[in-house]
Amino acid sequence: MATDIANSGTVQGQPVAIGEPRWIRITSITVTLLFLGIFLFLPLIVVFTEAFKKGAEVYFESIREPDALSAIQLTLIAAGMAVPLNLIFGIAAAWAIAKFEFPGKSFLITLIDLPFSVSPVISGLVYVLLFGLQGWLGPWLAEHDIKIIFAVPGIVLATIFVTFPFVARELIPLMQSQSSEEEEAARVLGAGGWQIFWRVTLPNIKWGLLYGVILCNARAMGEFGAVSVVSGHIRGMTNTLPLHAEILYNEYNSAAAFAVASLLTILTLVTIALKAAVDWKSQVEAREVRAIREQGLAEA
Amino acid sequence: MKRAFRPHSILPGFGLTMGFTVFYLSLIVLIPLGATFLKTFSAGWGHFWETVTGARALASYRLSIGASLVAAAINSVLGLLAAWVLVRYEFPGKRIVDALVDLPFALPTAVAGITLTAMFAGNGWVGSWLEPLGIKVAFTWLGVVIALTFIGLPFVVRTVQPVLQELDPEFEEAAATLGAGRWQSLKRVVFPELLPALSTGFALAFARAVGEYGSVIFISGNMPMKTEITPLLIVTKLSQYDYAGATALAVATLMMSFVLLFLINLLQWWSRTRYA
């Protein structure tokens, strides 16, 4: 393909009339690669070189010490709570919005998207104002000896808030674009609600669902601003991985900070790879479905 | 797919799913946000106004909004070019580059912050090239722009890319047969088609940048009046137990975000009517 364009004067099979001269193509590609190289590729290299600056021993020591392990544990707890809850919410919201007509629907969709337009810092602050000592419920909580802010529940809540729309916003447009005919047919044939969902709807939305879960999980494990406000930064108690990296960095322990950051970077790379795989898989499947339909039409 | 108004679907589960949606939405998002607004107004207008128009607050808006605008502008130009290159040209490693565009979405902001700082500090990989030229990035407002450019990068690319993919080359061919030069047909035929998506991408990148915290605080140096962004000022007030002050700034920021959200919805509506 690449040689095609360079030699024969076509762009992706299109005649040269809509292609650009060679020097413009080469300049555009070079500028793009330089920009993306500096902003996307170089940071990945920097994370790992900084992490291994003091050798592999320091690296593995930094991610095996007790504070790091407890940060890993808390990060897993927060994501382990936030992802399933937001998944259930996303499915429920998409079902209600895509399968039924009711007034105020687009307003509801806007409200669901709201956490995306709120600064992470404010996402944490709202819970401090609700559950903190100065907050609405603070005195009552203190009386009953329940700690939410500067404790694990606050971190979980802040994580749920920032990852709230991820699954819903993947599923809503996807389910809206699919007609309900298959579900209605199943209903007429006597299937119950759960049966319809598991047998008919779920197979149709599985890639979108997976996509949303992958992105939701990445954000849940990596959230910094919101969690930072509610955590109180108690070492070994209320530090997630990103907060632990920040503390190490501010203590001028750069190698350890980047070692922790490298774990999060690996998570990011896995996320991107999975996302690309899901993209590819769902495209292949869509093509197969289309081929089968066309074949069916041709035979009919 | 549009369907006629149907109050009674034969499908079950409306009560359950709608009920849970509204309940969960209220519990997690609406009640906490509402409580924040109530808290501000219970502290009184005078105090609110005093806080949000204080000199330090004004300086922080200037930096947050100014740097976000510059970053979104950089992303519009280079993001448009990147989308074009990724859709129209072939080069080795294209699929990997394409996948990497999502990196700023998925990379934790704190990791981005410390990494960009390491890169752009005077002794860093990029900073050591810029230092002899007299350009200081880390711990200046330029650093803020760099961090905001990084986190806003995917927005323009990812909104323009699908539109460009759907754009039928026939229009460009028609323009060419009618005697338009390549540049003319790009300007008159292609660019107007991309404009709604490009504007949406710009607005999304800007909205994200205004509230950004994690990737900025490491590289900015955080000097009051100079390199202090608004979200950081909120955190500073909180750590000084000035809850009323933090809340007032938060409400001001929230109101701006809501205006932006409304604008983005308008832009997306424009895109939809344009491409429908």
Coordinates of C-alpha atoms in Angstrom, one line a residue:
Chain A
M1 CA 0.0 0.0 0.0
A2 CA 2.7 2.4 1.0
T3 CA 4.7 1.9 -2.2
D4 CA 1.5 2.2 -4.2
I5 CA 1.0 5.8 -3.0
A6 CA 4.6 6.7 -3.4
N7 CA 5.0 5.5 -6.9
S8 CA 1.7 5.4 -8.8
G9 CA 0.1 8.7 -7.9
T10 CA -2.9 7.3 -6.1
V11 CA -4.1 7.8 -2.6
Q12 CA -5.7 4.6 -1.2
G13 CA -6.8 3.8 -4.8
Q14 CA -8.1 7.3 -5.4
P15 CA -6.8 9.2 -8.5
V16 CA -4.2 11.8 -8.0
A17 CA -6.6 14.7 -8.5
I18 CA -7.6 14.3 -4.8
G19 CA -4.2 13.4 -3.5
E20 CA -1.5 15.8 -2.3
P21 CA 2.0 16.2 -3.7
R22 CA 4.6 13.9 -2.3
W23 CA 6.5 16.5 -0.3
I24 CA 3.3 17.6 1.5
R25 CA 2.5 14.0 2.4
I26 CA 6.0 13.4 3.7
T27 CA 6.1 16.7 5.7
S28 CA 2.6 16.0 7.2
I29 CA 3.6 12.5 8.2
T30 CA 6.9 13.8 9.7
V31 CA 5.2 16.6 11.7
T32 CA 2.5 14.3 13.0
L33 CA 5.0 11.6 14.0
L34 CA 7.2 14.2 15.7
F35 CA 4.3 15.6 17.7
L36 CA 2.9 12.2 18.7
G37 CA 6.4 10.9 19.3
I38 CA 7.3 13.6 21.8
F39 CA 3.9 13.6 23.5
L40 CA 3.0 9.9 23.4
F41 CA 6.0 7.7 22.8
L42 CA 8.8 9.5 24.6
P43 CA 6.9 9.6 28.0
L44 CA 6.6 5.8 27.9
I45 CA 10.3 5.5 27.5
V46 CA 11.0 8.1 30.2
V47 CA 8.8 6.3 32.8
F48 CA 10.8 3.1 32.4
T49 CA 14.3 4.6 32.2
E50 CA 13.6 6.8 35.3
A51 CA 12.2 3.7 37.1
F52 CA 15.3 1.6 36.5
K53 CA 17.8 4.5 37.0
K54 CA 19.0 3.0 40.2
G55 CA 19.0 -0.5 39.0
A56 CA 16.5 -3.4 39.0
E57 CA 17.0 -4.1 42.7
V58 CA 15.8 -0.7 43.8
Y59 CA 12.9 -1.0 41.3
F60 CA 11.6 -4.3 42.7
E61 CA 12.3 -3.1 46.3
S62 CA 10.1 0.0 45.6
I63 CA 7.1 -2.0 44.4
R64 CA 7.4 -4.7 47.1
E65 CA 7.7 -2.6 50.2
P66 CA 4.6 -2.7 52.6
D67 CA 3.4 0.8 51.7
A68 CA 3.4 0.1 48.0
L69 CA 1.6 -3.2 48.6
S70 CA -1.1 -1.6 50.6
A71 CA -1.5 1.1 47.9
I72 CA -1.9 -1.7 45.3
Q73 CA -4.5 -3.3 47.6
L74 CA -6.5 -0.1 48.1
T75 CA -6.4 0.6 44.3
L76 CA -7.8 -2.9 43.6
I77 CA -10.5 -2.4 46.3
A78 CA -11.6 1.0 44.8
A79 CA -11.7 -0.3 41.3
G80 CA -13.3 -3.6 42.4
M81 CA -16.2 -1.6 44.0
A82 CA -16.6 1.1 41.4
V83 CA -16.5 -0.9 38.2
P84 CA -19.2 -3.5 39.0
L85 CA -21.5 -0.8 40.5
N86 CA -21.1 1.5 37.5
L87 CA -21.5 -1.5 35.2
I88 CA -24.9 -2.4 36.7
F89 CA -25.9 1.2 36.5
G90 CA -24.8 1.5 32.9
I91 CA -26.8 -1.5 31.9
A92 CA -29.9 -0.3 33.7
A93 CA -29.7 3.2 32.4
A94 CA -29.1 2.0 28.8
W95 CA -32.1 -0.4 29.0
A96 CA -34.4 2.3 30.3
I97 CA -33.2 4.9 27.8
A98 CA -32.9 2.8 24.7
K99 CA -35.9 0.5 25.0
F100 CA -38.6 3.0 26.2
E101 CA -39.8 6.4 25.2
F102 CA -40.3 9.0 28.0
P103 CA -40.1 12.8 28.2
G104 CA -36.8 14.4 29.4
K105 CA -34.7 11.6 28.0
S106 CA -31.9 13.8 26.5
F107 CA -31.8 15.7 29.8
L108 CA -31.3 12.5 31.7
I109 CA -28.4 11.6 29.3
T110 CA -26.8 15.0 30.0
L111 CA -27.1 14.4 33.7
I112 CA -25.4 11.0 33.4
D113 CA -22.5 12.6 31.5
L114 CA -22.2 15.3 34.2
P115 CA -19.3 13.8 36.2
F116 CA -17.1 14.1 33.0
S117 CA -17.4 17.8 33.0
V118 CA -16.7 18.2 36.7
S119 CA -13.1 18.9 37.7
P120 CA -11.6 15.9 39.6
V121 CA -10.8 18.1 42.5
I122 CA -14.5 19.1 42.8
S123 CA -15.6 15.5 42.5
G124 CA -13.7 14.8 45.7
L125 CA -14.7 18.1 47.4
V126 CA -18.5 17.3 47.1
Y127 CA -18.1 14.3 49.3
V128 CA -15.9 16.3 51.8
L129 CA -18.8 18.8 52.1
L130 CA -21.3 16.0 52.6
F131 CA -19.4 13.6 54.9
G132 CA -16.5 15.6 56.3
L133 CA -16.4 17.0 59.8
Q134 CA -17.6 20.4 58.5
G135 CA -20.1 18.8 56.2
W136 CA -23.9 18.2 56.3
L137 CA -23.7 14.7 57.7
G138 CA -20.3 15.1 59.5
P139 CA -21.5 15.6 63.1
W140 CA -23.9 12.7 62.9
L141 CA -21.2 10.4 61.4
A142 CA -18.7 11.5 64.1
E143 CA -21.2 10.7 66.8
H144 CA -21.7 7.2 65.4
D145 CA -18.0 6.8 64.9
I146 CA -18.3 6.2 61.1
K147 CA -15.4 7.5 59.0
I148 CA -15.9 8.2 55.4
I149 CA -13.6 11.1 54.5
F150 CA -9.9 10.3 55.0
A151 CA -10.9 6.7 55.0
V152 CA -11.5 3.9 52.4
P153 CA -15.3 4.6 51.9
G154 CA -14.5 8.2 50.7
I155 CA -11.9 6.9 48.3
V156 CA -14.4 4.4 46.9
L157 CA -17.1 7.0 46.6
A158 CA -14.8 9.5 44.8
T159 CA -13.7 6.7 42.4
I160 CA -17.4 5.8 41.7
F161 CA -18.1 9.5 40.9
V162 CA -15.3 10.0 38.4
T163 CA -16.0 6.7 36.6
F164 CA -19.8 7.0 36.8
P165 CA -20.6 7.6 33.1
F166 CA -18.1 5.3 31.4
V167 CA -20.2 2.1 30.9
A168 CA -23.5 4.0 30.4
R169 CA -22.1 6.3 27.7
E170 CA -20.8 3.4 25.7
L171 CA -24.0 1.4 26.0
I172 CA -26.7 4.1 25.5
P173 CA -25.8 5.1 21.9
L174 CA -25.0 1.5 21.0
M175 CA -28.4 0.2 22.2
Q176 CA -30.2 3.2 20.7
S177 CA -28.7 2.4 17.3
Q178 CA -30.0 -1.2 17.5
S179 CA -33.6 -1.8 17.0
S180 CA -35.7 -3.6 19.7
E181 CA -37.2 -6.0 17.2
E182 CA -35.2 -9.0 18.3
E183 CA -36.1 -8.4 22.0
E184 CA -39.8 -7.9 21.1
A185 CA -39.8 -11.1 19.1
A186 CA -38.3 -12.9 22.1
R187 CA -41.0 -11.4 24.3
V188 CA -43.8 -12.5 21.9
L189 CA -42.3 -16.0 22.0
G190 CA -42.7 -16.0 25.7
A191 CA -39.3 -15.1 27.1
G192 CA -39.0 -13.3 30.4
G193 CA -37.1 -10.1 31.0
W194 CA -33.9 -11.7 32.3
Q195 CA -34.0 -14.3 29.6
I196 CA -34.4 -11.6 26.9
F197 CA -31.4 -9.7 28.4
W198 CA -29.1 -12.6 28.7
R199 CA -30.0 -14.4 25.5
V200 CA -30.8 -11.5 23.1
T201 CA -29.5 -8.2 24.3
L202 CA -26.2 -9.2 25.9
P203 CA -24.8 -10.9 22.8
N204 CA -25.5 -7.7 20.8
I205 CA -23.9 -5.3 23.2
K206 CA -21.0 -7.4 24.6
W207 CA -18.2 -5.5 22.8
G208 CA -19.5 -2.1 23.8
L209 CA -19.9 -3.4 27.3
L210 CA -16.4 -4.7 27.5
Y211 CA -15.1 -1.5 26.0
G212 CA -16.8 0.6 28.7
V213 CA -15.6 -1.7 31.5
I214 CA -12.0 -1.5 30.3
L215 CA -12.0 2.3 30.2
C216 CA -13.9 2.5 33.5
N217 CA -11.3 0.3 35.2
A218 CA -8.3 2.2 33.8
R219 CA -9.8 5.5 35.1
A220 CA -10.7 3.9 38.5
M221 CA -7.2 2.6 39.1
G222 CA -5.5 5.8 37.9
E223 CA -7.7 8.5 39.4
F224 CA -5.7 11.1 41.3
G225 CA -7.3 14.5 41.9
A226 CA -10.6 13.3 43.3
V227 CA -9.1 10.6 45.5
S228 CA -6.3 13.0 46.6
V229 CA -8.9 15.4 48.1
V230 CA -10.8 12.7 50.2
S231 CA -7.8 10.5 51.1
G232 CA -5.9 12.5 53.7
H233 CA -2.7 10.8 52.4
I234 CA -2.3 8.4 55.3
R235 CA 0.6 6.2 54.4
G236 CA -0.2 2.5 54.3
M237 CA -3.8 3.3 55.0
T238 CA -5.5 5.6 52.5
N239 CA -3.0 5.8 49.7
T240 CA -3.8 4.5 46.3
L241 CA -1.0 3.8 43.7
P242 CA -1.2 7.3 42.1
L243 CA -1.1 9.0 45.5
H244 CA 1.8 6.8 46.6
A245 CA 3.7 7.8 43.5
E246 CA 3.0 11.5 44.3
I247 CA 4.3 11.1 47.9
L248 CA 7.5 9.4 46.8
Y249 CA 8.1 12.0 44.1
N250 CA 7.6 14.9 46.6
E251 CA 10.1 13.2 48.9
Y252 CA 12.7 13.4 46.0
N253 CA 12.6 9.6 45.8
S254 CA 12.3 9.7 42.0
A255 CA 13.3 6.2 41.2
A256 CA 10.7 4.7 43.5
A257 CA 8.0 7.2 42.3
F258 CA 8.7 6.1 38.7
A259 CA 8.7 2.4 39.7
V260 CA 5.2 2.8 41.0
A261 CA 4.3 4.9 38.0
S262 CA 5.6 2.2 35.7
L263 CA 3.1 -0.3 37.2
L264 CA 0.3 2.2 36.3
T265 CA 1.9 2.6 32.8
I266 CA 1.8 -1.1 32.2
L267 CA -1.9 -1.1 33.2
T268 CA -2.4 1.7 30.7
L269 CA -0.6 -0.2 27.9
V270 CA -2.7 -3.3 28.6
T271 CA -5.8 -1.1 28.5
I272 CA -4.9 0.4 25.1
A273 CA -4.0 -3.0 23.7
L274 CA -7.3 -4.5 24.9
K275 CA -9.2 -1.5 23.6
A276 CA -7.6 -2.0 20.1
A277 CA -8.3 -5.7 20.3
V278 CA -12.0 -5.1 21.1
D279 CA -12.2 -2.5 18.3
W280 CA -10.8 -5.0 15.8
K281 CA -12.9 -7.9 17.1
S282 CA -16.2 -6.0 16.9
Q283 CA -15.4 -4.8 13.4
V284 CA -14.7 -8.3 12.2
E285 CA -17.9 -9.5 13.8
A286 CA -19.9 -6.7 12.3
R287 CA -18.5 -7.6 8.9
E288 CA -19.4 -11.3 9.3
V289 CA -23.0 -10.4 10.4
R290 CA -23.3 -8.1 7.4
A291 CA -22.0 -10.9 5.0
I292 CA -24.5 -13.4 6.4
R293 CA -27.4 -10.9 6.0
E294 CA -26.4 -10.1 2.4
Q295 CA -26.0 -13.8 1.7
G296 CA -29.5 -14.4 3.1
L297 CA -30.9 -11.6 1.0
A298 CA -29.2 -12.9 -2.1
E299 CA -30.7 -16.4 -1.5
A300 CA -34.1 -15.0 -0.9
Chain B
M1 CA -33.0 4.6 14.5
K2 CA -36.1 6.7 15.2
R3 CA -39.2 5.2 16.5
A4 CA -42.7 6.6 16.9
F5 CA -43.8 7.7 20.3
R6 CA -44.7 4.5 22.2
P7 CA -45.8 5.0 25.8
H8 CA -46.3 1.2 26.2
S9 CA -43.4 -1.0 25.1
I10 CA -44.1 -4.7 25.2
L11 CA -40.6 -5.1 26.8
P12 CA -40.5 -5.5 30.6
G13 CA -38.2 -3.8 33.1
F14 CA -38.9 -0.1 32.7
G15 CA -39.9 0.5 36.3
L16 CA -36.9 -1.4 37.7
T17 CA -34.2 0.0 35.4
M18 CA -35.5 3.6 35.4
G19 CA -36.0 3.5 39.2
F20 CA -32.4 2.3 39.8
T21 CA -31.0 4.8 37.3
V22 CA -32.7 7.8 39.0
F23 CA -31.8 6.5 42.5
Y24 CA -28.2 5.8 41.8
L25 CA -27.8 9.1 39.8
S26 CA -29.3 11.1 42.6
L27 CA -27.2 9.3 45.3
I28 CA -23.8 9.6 43.6
V29 CA -24.1 12.7 41.5
L30 CA -27.1 15.0 42.0
I31 CA -27.3 15.1 45.8
P32 CA -23.6 15.7 46.4
L33 CA -23.5 18.4 43.7
G34 CA -26.7 20.0 45.0
A35 CA -25.3 20.0 48.6
T36 CA -22.2 21.9 47.3
F37 CA -24.4 24.7 45.8
L38 CA -26.5 24.9 49.0
K39 CA -23.4 25.1 51.1
T40 CA -22.1 28.1 49.2
F41 CA -25.4 30.0 49.3
S42 CA -25.8 29.3 53.0
A43 CA -22.4 31.0 53.6
G44 CA -23.8 34.2 52.0
W45 CA -23.4 36.1 48.7
G46 CA -20.9 38.6 50.1
H47 CA -18.4 36.0 51.0
F48 CA -18.9 34.1 47.8
W49 CA -18.3 37.1 45.7
E50 CA -15.3 38.2 47.7
T51 CA -13.6 34.8 47.2
V52 CA -14.3 34.3 43.6
T53 CA -13.1 37.8 42.6
G54 CA -10.0 37.8 44.9
A55 CA -6.7 38.7 43.2
R56 CA -5.3 35.2 43.7
A57 CA -8.5 33.6 42.3
L58 CA -8.5 36.0 39.2
A59 CA -4.8 35.2 38.5
S60 CA -5.7 31.4 38.7
Y61 CA -8.6 31.8 36.2
R62 CA -6.3 33.7 33.8
L63 CA -3.8 30.9 33.9
S64 CA -6.3 28.0 33.8
I65 CA -8.4 29.5 31.0
G66 CA -5.5 31.0 29.0
A67 CA -3.3 27.9 29.1
S68 CA -6.4 25.7 28.3
L69 CA -7.2 27.9 25.2
V70 CA -3.6 27.7 24.0
A71 CA -3.4 23.9 24.5
A72 CA -6.8 23.4 22.8
A73 CA -5.6 25.5 19.9
I74 CA -2.4 23.5 19.5
N75 CA -4.4 20.4 19.6
S76 CA -6.8 21.7 17.0
V77 CA -4.1 22.3 14.5
L78 CA -1.9 19.3 15.2
G79 CA -4.8 17.1 16.0
L80 CA -6.5 17.9 12.7
L81 CA -3.2 17.2 10.9
A82 CA -2.8 13.9 12.8
A83 CA -6.4 12.8 12.0
W84 CA -5.8 13.6 8.3
V85 CA -2.5 11.7 8.3
L86 CA -4.0 8.7 10.1
V87 CA -7.0 8.4 7.8
R88 CA -5.6 9.4 4.4
Y89 CA -1.9 8.3 4.3
E90 CA -0.2 5.0 4.8
F91 CA 3.1 4.6 6.7
P92 CA 4.7 1.8 8.6
G93 CA 3.6 1.5 12.2
K94 CA 0.4 3.4 11.6
R95 CA -1.8 1.1 13.6
I96 CA 0.4 1.4 16.7
V97 CA 0.5 5.2 16.4
D98 CA -3.3 5.2 16.0
A99 CA -3.8 3.1 19.2
L100 CA -1.3 5.2 21.1
V101 CA -3.5 8.3 20.5
D102 CA -5.6 7.0 23.4
L103 CA -2.7 7.1 25.8
P104 CA -3.6 10.4 27.5
F105 CA -7.2 9.1 28.1
A106 CA -5.8 6.0 29.9
L107 CA -2.6 7.1 31.5
P108 CA -3.2 8.2 35.2
T109 CA -2.8 12.0 35.4
A110 CA -0.2 11.8 38.2
V111 CA 2.0 9.6 36.0
A112 CA 1.7 12.0 33.1
G113 CA 2.6 14.9 35.5
I114 CA 5.8 13.5 36.9
T115 CA 6.8 12.1 33.5
L116 CA 6.3 15.4 31.6
T117 CA 8.2 17.2 34.4
A118 CA 11.1 14.8 34.1
M119 CA 11.1 15.3 30.3
F120 CA 10.9 19.1 30.3
A121 CA 13.0 19.9 33.4
G122 CA 16.3 21.7 32.6
N123 CA 18.2 18.4 32.7
G124 CA 15.4 16.3 31.1
W125 CA 15.4 14.7 27.6
V126 CA 13.6 17.5 26.0
G127 CA 14.3 20.3 28.5
S128 CA 18.1 20.0 28.0
W129 CA 17.5 20.9 24.3
L130 CA 15.3 23.8 25.0
E131 CA 17.3 25.3 27.9
P132 CA 20.2 26.5 25.7
L133 CA 17.7 28.3 23.5
G134 CA 16.5 30.2 26.5
I135 CA 13.2 28.4 26.7
K136 CA 12.2 27.3 30.2
V137 CA 9.2 24.9 30.3
A138 CA 9.0 23.2 33.6
F139 CA 7.8 25.4 36.5
T140 CA 6.6 28.1 34.2
W141 CA 3.2 28.7 32.4
L142 CA 4.6 26.9 29.4
G143 CA 4.7 23.8 31.5
V144 CA 1.0 24.1 32.2
V145 CA 0.4 24.4 28.4
I146 CA 2.5 21.3 27.8
A147 CA 0.6 19.3 30.4
L148 CA -2.8 20.5 29.1
T149 CA -1.8 19.8 25.5
F150 CA -0.9 16.2 26.5
I151 CA -4.3 15.5 28.2
G152 CA -6.3 17.2 25.5
L153 CA -4.5 15.4 22.6
P154 CA -7.0 12.6 21.9
F155 CA -10.1 14.8 21.8
V156 CA -9.6 16.5 18.5
V157 CA -8.1 13.5 16.8
R158 CA -10.9 11.2 17.9
T159 CA -13.8 13.5 17.0
V160 CA -12.4 14.5 13.5
Q161 CA -11.1 11.0 12.5
P162 CA -14.5 9.2 12.1
V163 CA -16.0 12.2 10.1
L164 CA -13.0 12.1 7.8
Q165 CA -13.4 8.4 7.4
E166 CA -17.0 8.8 6.3
L167 CA -16.2 11.7 4.0
D168 CA -16.8 10.5 0.5
P169 CA -13.8 11.4 -1.8
E170 CA -16.4 12.0 -4.6
F171 CA -16.9 15.5 -3.4
E172 CA -13.2 16.2 -3.8
E173 CA -13.1 14.5 -7.1
A174 CA -16.1 16.7 -8.2
A175 CA -14.3 19.8 -7.1
A176 CA -11.1 18.7 -9.0
T177 CA -13.1 18.1 -12.2
L178 CA -14.7 21.5 -11.8
G179 CA -11.2 22.9 -11.9
A180 CA -10.5 23.5 -8.2
G181 CA -6.9 23.2 -7.2
R182 CA -6.1 20.8 -4.4
W183 CA -5.7 23.5 -1.8
Q184 CA -8.9 25.2 -2.9
S185 CA -10.9 22.0 -2.6
L186 CA -9.4 21.2 0.8
K187 CA -10.4 24.7 2.0
R188 CA -13.8 24.9 0.4
V189 CA -15.0 21.3 0.4
V190 CA -13.2 19.3 3.1
F191 CA -12.7 21.8 5.8
P192 CA -16.3 23.0 6.1
E193 CA -17.3 19.4 6.5
L194 CA -14.8 18.9 9.3
L195 CA -15.6 22.2 11.1
P196 CA -18.4 21.0 13.4
A197 CA -16.3 18.0 14.6
L198 CA -13.2 20.2 14.9
S199 CA -15.1 22.7 17.1
T200 CA -16.5 19.9 19.2
G201 CA -13.0 18.5 19.7
F202 CA -11.7 21.9 20.6
A203 CA -14.5 22.5 23.2
L204 CA -14.0 19.0 24.7
A205 CA -10.2 19.5 25.0
F206 CA -10.8 22.9 26.5
A207 CA -13.4 21.7 29.0
R208 CA -11.1 18.9 30.1
A209 CA -8.1 21.2 30.5
V210 CA -9.9 23.8 32.6
G211 CA -10.6 21.3 35.4
E212 CA -7.4 19.3 35.1
Y213 CA -5.3 18.8 38.2
G214 CA -3.0 15.8 38.4
S215 CA -0.9 16.3 35.3
V216 CA -0.4 20.0 35.9
I217 CA 0.6 20.4 39.5
F218 CA 4.0 18.7 39.1
I219 CA 5.2 20.6 36.1
S220 CA 3.7 24.0 37.0
G221 CA 5.7 24.9 40.1
N222 CA 2.5 26.2 41.8
M223 CA 3.6 29.7 42.6
P224 CA 0.6 31.8 43.8
M225 CA -0.4 34.5 41.3
K226 CA 2.0 33.0 38.7
T227 CA 1.7 29.3 38.0
E228 CA -1.3 28.3 40.2
I229 CA -4.2 26.8 38.4
T230 CA -7.8 27.1 39.8
P231 CA -8.2 23.5 40.9
L232 CA -4.9 23.7 42.8
L233 CA -6.2 26.9 44.6
I234 CA -9.3 24.9 45.6
V235 CA -7.1 22.2 47.1
T236 CA -4.9 24.7 48.8
K237 CA -7.9 26.4 50.5
L238 CA -9.2 22.9 51.6
S239 CA -5.8 22.1 53.2
Q240 CA -6.0 25.3 55.1
Y241 CA -9.5 24.3 56.3
D242 CA -11.0 27.2 54.4
Y243 CA -14.1 25.1 53.4
A244 CA -16.2 28.1 52.5
G245 CA -13.5 29.5 50.2
A246 CA -12.9 26.2 48.5
T247 CA -16.6 25.7 48.0
A248 CA -17.1 29.2 46.5
L249 CA -14.3 28.6 43.9
A250 CA -15.7 25.1 43.2
V251 CA -19.1 26.5 42.5
A252 CA -17.7 29.2 40.2
T253 CA -15.7 26.5 38.3
L254 CA -18.8 24.3 38.2
M255 CA -20.9 27.0 36.7
M256 CA -18.3 27.6 34.0
S257 CA -18.2 23.8 33.3
F258 CA -21.9 23.7 32.9
V259 CA -21.9 26.5 30.4
L260 CA -19.2 24.7 28.5
L261 CA -21.2 21.5 28.7
F262 CA -24.2 23.3 27.2
L263 CA -22.0 24.7 24.4
I264 CA -20.6 21.2 23.7
N265 CA -24.2 19.8 23.5
L266 CA -25.0 22.6 21.0
L267 CA -21.9 21.8 18.9
Q268 CA -22.7 18.1 18.9
W269 CA -26.3 18.8 17.8
W270 CA -24.8 21.0 15.0
S271 CA -22.5 18.0 14.0
R272 CA -25.5 15.6 14.0
T273 CA -27.7 17.8 11.9
R274 CA -24.8 18.4 9.5
Y275 CA -23.9 14.8 9.0
A276 CA -27.3 13.3 9.2

